[in-house]
């Protein structure tokens, strides 16, 4: 059905800590839905639980008993098919001894025939503008290029949902703007659902259909701000539009107070 959510979380609780030591509740009663093909950003102060939430959606962190976490209608218990995660730290997420193409191919190995793998890799590298660097080693690439390789690796499995944890946080402003636009093009072309964690209010508003703000200890969603700016968006015109400024104002108000 067209209106089925991509993700559905109800009463999500998550705690962290070692199995032996005391555990600390990070998320309590977090509830939201994300529609298929929607772009949602998650914001909140450092340590509030954004990565914990994303890892829970990716099936890498187990929610507490009683939590409802569904992807595509199915309870999440382990990494669901159709979900790709892009980590914040690209320097430690690529295998240094593999070429760019071999890094992108990694999650497809053992899952698809060689021909199909090669064409998926070529297509994903083209989407991120790195078709001509497929034989390079990661250390031969700039930080922005390495992050694009990581994004290509996530795209190669043609995910129904792309989870991104501060993917552009470590990049300079120009590279960041380029990658934001590339991501918007990919988002428009593939129709994938995106859940995007960022510390940057302008980035969240520029990219998203909705911004969710986490706050509190344990954290809950304290605000949900829709962004009415039409798509396609452009760095200059969108950022000057009244819809953008209004949403930015509201997010700012929630995060910093008036
Ligand atoms: N494996 C762990 N063991 C103990 N505490 C943890 C563990 N992972 C996270 N935490 C704690 O859980 C809380 C939430 O962490 P999380 O990484 O989700 O925050 P975040 O919102 O992503 O922060 P940042 O913006 O700095 O990335 C933090 O207080 C952190 O110290
Ligand atoms: Mg984090």
Coordinates of C-alpha atoms and ligand atoms in Angstrom, one line a residue:
X1 CA 0.0 0.0 0.0
X2 CA 1.3 3.4 -0.9
X3 CA 0.7 4.9 2.5
X4 CA 2.5 2.3 4.5
X5 CA 5.3 3.9 6.6
X6 CA 8.9 3.0 5.9
X7 CA 9.7 3.2 9.6
X8 CA 7.4 3.1 12.5
X9 CA 8.6 3.5 16.1
X10 CA 6.2 3.5 19.1
X11 CA 7.3 3.7 22.7
X12 CA 10.9 3.1 21.7
X13 CA 13.2 2.6 24.7
X14 CA 16.9 2.0 24.4
X15 CA 19.6 1.7 27.0
X16 CA 23.4 1.6 26.7
X17 CA 26.3 0.3 28.7
X18 CA 28.1 -3.0 29.2
X19 CA 26.2 -6.2 29.8
X20 CA 27.9 -6.6 33.2
X21 CA 27.9 -3.0 34.4
X22 CA 24.9 -0.7 35.0
X23 CA 22.9 0.3 31.9
X24 CA 21.7 3.8 31.3
X25 CA 18.4 4.6 29.6
X26 CA 19.1 6.9 26.6
X27 CA 15.8 6.9 24.7
X28 CA 12.4 6.6 26.4
X29 CA 9.0 6.6 24.7
X30 CA 10.3 7.8 21.3
X31 CA 7.5 7.6 18.8
X32 CA 7.4 8.6 15.1
X33 CA 6.6 7.4 11.6
X34 CA 8.6 8.0 8.5
X35 CA 6.8 7.7 5.2
X36 CA 8.3 5.9 2.2
X37 CA 10.4 8.3 0.2
X38 CA 10.5 10.9 2.9
X39 CA 13.6 12.8 4.0
X40 CA 13.8 13.2 7.8
X41 CA 16.6 14.8 9.8
X42 CA 17.2 14.0 13.4
X43 CA 18.8 16.8 15.6
X44 CA 19.7 17.2 19.2
X45 CA 22.6 18.0 21.5
X46 CA 25.7 15.9 21.6
X47 CA 25.2 12.7 23.6
X48 CA 21.4 12.9 23.5
X49 CA 21.0 9.6 21.7
X50 CA 20.9 10.3 17.9
X51 CA 23.5 7.6 17.0
X52 CA 21.7 5.2 19.4
X53 CA 18.4 5.9 17.6
X54 CA 20.0 5.4 14.1
X55 CA 21.7 2.2 15.2
X56 CA 18.4 0.9 16.5
X57 CA 16.7 1.6 13.2
X58 CA 19.6 -0.2 11.5
X59 CA 19.1 -3.2 13.7
X60 CA 22.6 -2.8 15.2
X61 CA 21.3 -1.9 18.7
X62 CA 18.6 -3.8 20.4
X63 CA 15.6 -1.7 21.7
X64 CA 14.3 -2.6 25.2
X65 CA 11.4 -5.0 25.5
X66 CA 8.0 -3.5 24.7
X67 CA 9.4 -1.1 22.1
X68 CA 7.8 -1.2 18.7
X69 CA 10.3 -0.6 15.8
X70 CA 9.1 -1.7 12.4
X71 CA 10.7 -1.3 9.0
X72 CA 8.5 -1.9 6.0
X73 CA 5.9 -3.4 8.4
X74 CA 8.3 -5.9 9.9
X75 CA 9.7 -5.8 13.4
X76 CA 13.4 -4.9 13.3
X77 CA 15.5 -7.6 14.9
X78 CA 18.9 -7.4 13.3
X79 CA 19.9 -5.5 10.2
X80 CA 16.8 -5.5 7.9
X81 CA 17.2 -6.1 4.2
X82 CA 16.9 -2.9 2.3
X83 CA 18.5 -0.6 4.9
X84 CA 22.0 0.9 4.4
X85 CA 23.9 2.9 7.1
X86 CA 26.4 5.6 6.3
X87 CA 28.7 6.1 9.3
X88 CA 30.1 9.5 10.4
X89 CA 33.7 8.5 10.2
X90 CA 34.7 7.7 6.6
X91 CA 38.4 7.3 7.5
X92 CA 37.7 4.1 9.4
X93 CA 34.8 2.8 7.4
X94 CA 36.7 2.0 4.1
X95 CA 39.1 -0.9 3.9
X96 CA 42.4 0.7 3.0
X97 CA 43.7 -2.4 1.1
X98 CA 40.8 -2.5 -1.3
X99 CA 40.3 -0.3 -4.3
X100 CA 37.3 2.1 -4.5
X101 CA 35.3 -0.3 -6.6
X102 CA 36.1 -3.2 -4.3
X103 CA 35.0 -1.2 -1.3
X104 CA 31.7 -0.4 -2.9
X105 CA 31.3 -4.0 -4.0
X106 CA 31.8 -5.4 -0.4
X107 CA 28.2 -5.6 0.8
X108 CA 27.1 -7.3 -2.5
X109 CA 29.6 -10.1 -2.3
X110 CA 28.0 -13.5 -1.9
X111 CA 24.6 -11.9 -2.6
X112 CA 24.6 -11.2 -6.3
X113 CA 26.2 -12.7 -9.4
X114 CA 29.5 -11.0 -10.5
X115 CA 28.0 -9.3 -13.5
X116 CA 25.2 -7.7 -11.5
X117 CA 27.7 -6.7 -8.8
X118 CA 29.9 -4.9 -11.3
X119 CA 27.1 -3.0 -12.9
X120 CA 25.7 -2.0 -9.5
X121 CA 29.2 -0.7 -8.5
X122 CA 29.6 1.2 -11.7
X123 CA 26.1 2.8 -11.3
X124 CA 26.7 3.8 -7.7
X125 CA 30.1 5.3 -8.4
X126 CA 28.5 7.3 -11.3
X127 CA 25.8 8.6 -9.0
X128 CA 28.4 10.1 -6.6
X129 CA 30.6 11.4 -9.4
X130 CA 33.5 8.9 -8.9
X131 CA 33.2 6.7 -12.0
X132 CA 36.8 7.6 -13.0
X133 CA 38.3 6.7 -9.6
X134 CA 37.2 3.1 -9.3
X135 CA 40.7 1.7 -9.3
X136 CA 42.1 4.2 -6.8
X137 CA 43.0 3.2 -3.2
X138 CA 41.1 5.1 -0.5
X139 CA 44.3 6.9 0.7
X140 CA 44.6 8.5 -2.8
X141 CA 41.3 10.3 -2.3
X142 CA 40.3 13.5 -0.5
X143 CA 38.1 13.3 2.6
X144 CA 35.0 14.3 0.5
X145 CA 35.8 11.7 -2.1
X146 CA 36.2 9.0 0.6
X147 CA 32.8 10.0 2.0
X148 CA 31.3 9.7 -1.5
X149 CA 32.8 6.2 -1.7
X150 CA 31.0 5.3 1.5
X151 CA 27.8 6.7 0.1
X152 CA 28.2 4.7 -3.1
X153 CA 28.7 1.6 -1.1
X154 CA 25.4 2.3 0.7
X155 CA 23.7 3.0 -2.6
X156 CA 25.0 -0.2 -4.4
X157 CA 22.6 -2.4 -2.5
X158 CA 19.8 -0.1 -3.8
X159 CA 18.4 0.5 -0.3
X160 CA 14.8 1.3 0.4
X161 CA 16.1 3.3 3.3
X162 CA 19.4 5.2 3.8
X163 CA 20.4 6.0 7.3
X164 CA 23.1 8.6 7.5
X165 CA 25.0 9.6 10.8
X166 CA 26.4 13.1 10.4
X167 CA 27.8 12.1 7.0
X168 CA 29.1 15.5 6.1
X169 CA 30.1 16.7 9.6
X170 CA 33.9 16.5 9.0
X171 CA 33.9 18.2 5.6
X172 CA 34.6 21.8 4.6
X173 CA 31.7 24.1 3.7
X174 CA 32.1 23.9 -0.1
X175 CA 32.5 20.1 -0.2
X176 CA 29.6 19.8 2.1
X177 CA 27.3 21.9 -0.1
X178 CA 28.3 19.8 -3.1
X179 CA 27.6 16.6 -1.4
X180 CA 24.2 17.9 0.0
X181 CA 23.2 18.6 -3.6
X182 CA 24.4 15.3 -4.9
X183 CA 22.5 13.6 -2.1
X184 CA 19.3 15.5 -3.1
X185 CA 19.8 14.4 -6.7
X186 CA 20.2 10.8 -5.6
X187 CA 17.1 11.1 -3.3
X188 CA 15.0 12.4 -6.2
X189 CA 16.3 9.8 -8.6
X190 CA 16.0 6.7 -6.4
X191 CA 13.0 7.6 -4.2
X192 CA 14.8 6.1 -1.2
X193 CA 13.7 7.0 2.3
X194 CA 16.5 9.0 4.1
X195 CA 17.0 9.4 7.9
X196 CA 19.8 11.9 8.3
X197 CA 21.5 12.9 11.6
X198 CA 23.2 16.3 11.7
X199 CA 24.3 19.0 14.0
X200 CA 23.8 21.7 11.4
X201 CA 20.4 23.3 11.4
X202 CA 20.7 24.8 7.9
X203 CA 21.7 21.5 6.5
X204 CA 18.8 19.7 8.2
X205 CA 16.3 22.2 6.8
X206 CA 17.8 22.4 3.3
X207 CA 17.6 18.6 2.9
X208 CA 14.6 17.5 4.8
X209 CA 10.8 17.2 4.5
X210 CA 10.7 17.1 8.3
X211 CA 13.1 17.8 11.2
X212 CA 12.8 15.8 14.4
X213 CA 14.4 17.2 17.6
X214 CA 15.5 14.9 20.4
X215 CA 16.0 16.3 23.9
X216 CA 16.0 15.2 27.6
X217 CA 17.6 12.5 29.6
X218 CA 16.4 10.0 28.6
X219 CA 15.5 11.6 25.3
X220 CA 12.2 12.0 23.6
X221 CA 11.2 13.8 20.4
X222 CA 10.3 17.3 21.6
X223 CA 9.6 18.9 18.3
X224 CA 8.7 17.9 14.7
X225 CA 9.2 20.7 12.2
X226 CA 7.9 20.4 8.7
X227 CA 9.9 22.1 5.9
X228 CA 7.5 23.4 3.2
X229 CA 10.2 24.4 0.7
X230 CA 9.4 22.9 -2.7
X231 CA 11.8 20.5 -4.5
X232 CA 14.1 20.6 -6.4
X233 CA 16.0 22.8 -4.0
X234 CA 19.0 24.9 -4.8
X235 CA 21.6 26.2 -2.3
X236 CA 21.0 29.9 -3.0
X237 CA 17.3 30.2 -3.8
X238 CA 16.0 27.6 -1.3
X239 CA 18.1 29.2 1.5
X240 CA 16.6 32.6 0.7
X241 CA 13.0 31.4 0.6
X242 CA 10.5 32.2 3.2
X243 CA 9.7 28.5 3.8
X244 CA 13.3 27.8 4.5
X245 CA 13.7 30.8 6.8
X246 CA 10.6 29.9 8.7
X247 CA 11.6 26.3 9.3
X248 CA 15.1 27.4 10.3
X249 CA 13.7 29.8 12.8
X250 CA 11.5 27.2 14.4
X251 CA 14.3 24.6 14.7
X252 CA 16.6 27.2 16.1
X253 CA 13.9 28.2 18.7
X254 CA 13.5 24.6 19.8
X255 CA 17.2 23.9 20.1
X256 CA 18.4 27.2 21.6
X257 CA 15.3 28.7 23.0
X258 CA 14.2 32.1 21.9
Ligands
LIG1 N1 28.5 1.6 24.1 C1 28.2 2.5 25.0 N2 28.5 2.3 26.3 C2 28.1 3.3 27.2 N3 27.5 4.4 26.9 C3 27.3 4.7 25.6 C4 27.6 3.8 24.6 N4 27.2 4.3 23.4 C5 26.7 5.5 23.7 N5 26.7 5.7 25.0 C6 26.2 6.9 25.7 O1 24.8 7.1 25.3 C7 24.5 8.4 25.1 C8 24.0 8.6 23.7 O2 25.0 8.4 22.8 P1 24.9 8.7 21.2 O3 26.1 8.3 20.6 O4 23.6 8.0 20.8 O5 24.7 10.3 21.2 P2 24.6 11.3 20.0 O6 23.4 12.0 20.1 O7 24.8 10.5 18.7 O8 25.9 12.2 20.3 P3 26.9 13.0 19.2 O9 26.1 14.1 18.7 O10 28.0 13.4 20.1 O11 27.3 12.0 18.2 C9 25.7 9.2 25.4 O12 25.6 9.7 26.7 C10 26.9 8.2 25.4 O13 27.9 8.5 26.3
LIG2 MG1 26.3 10.5 17.3

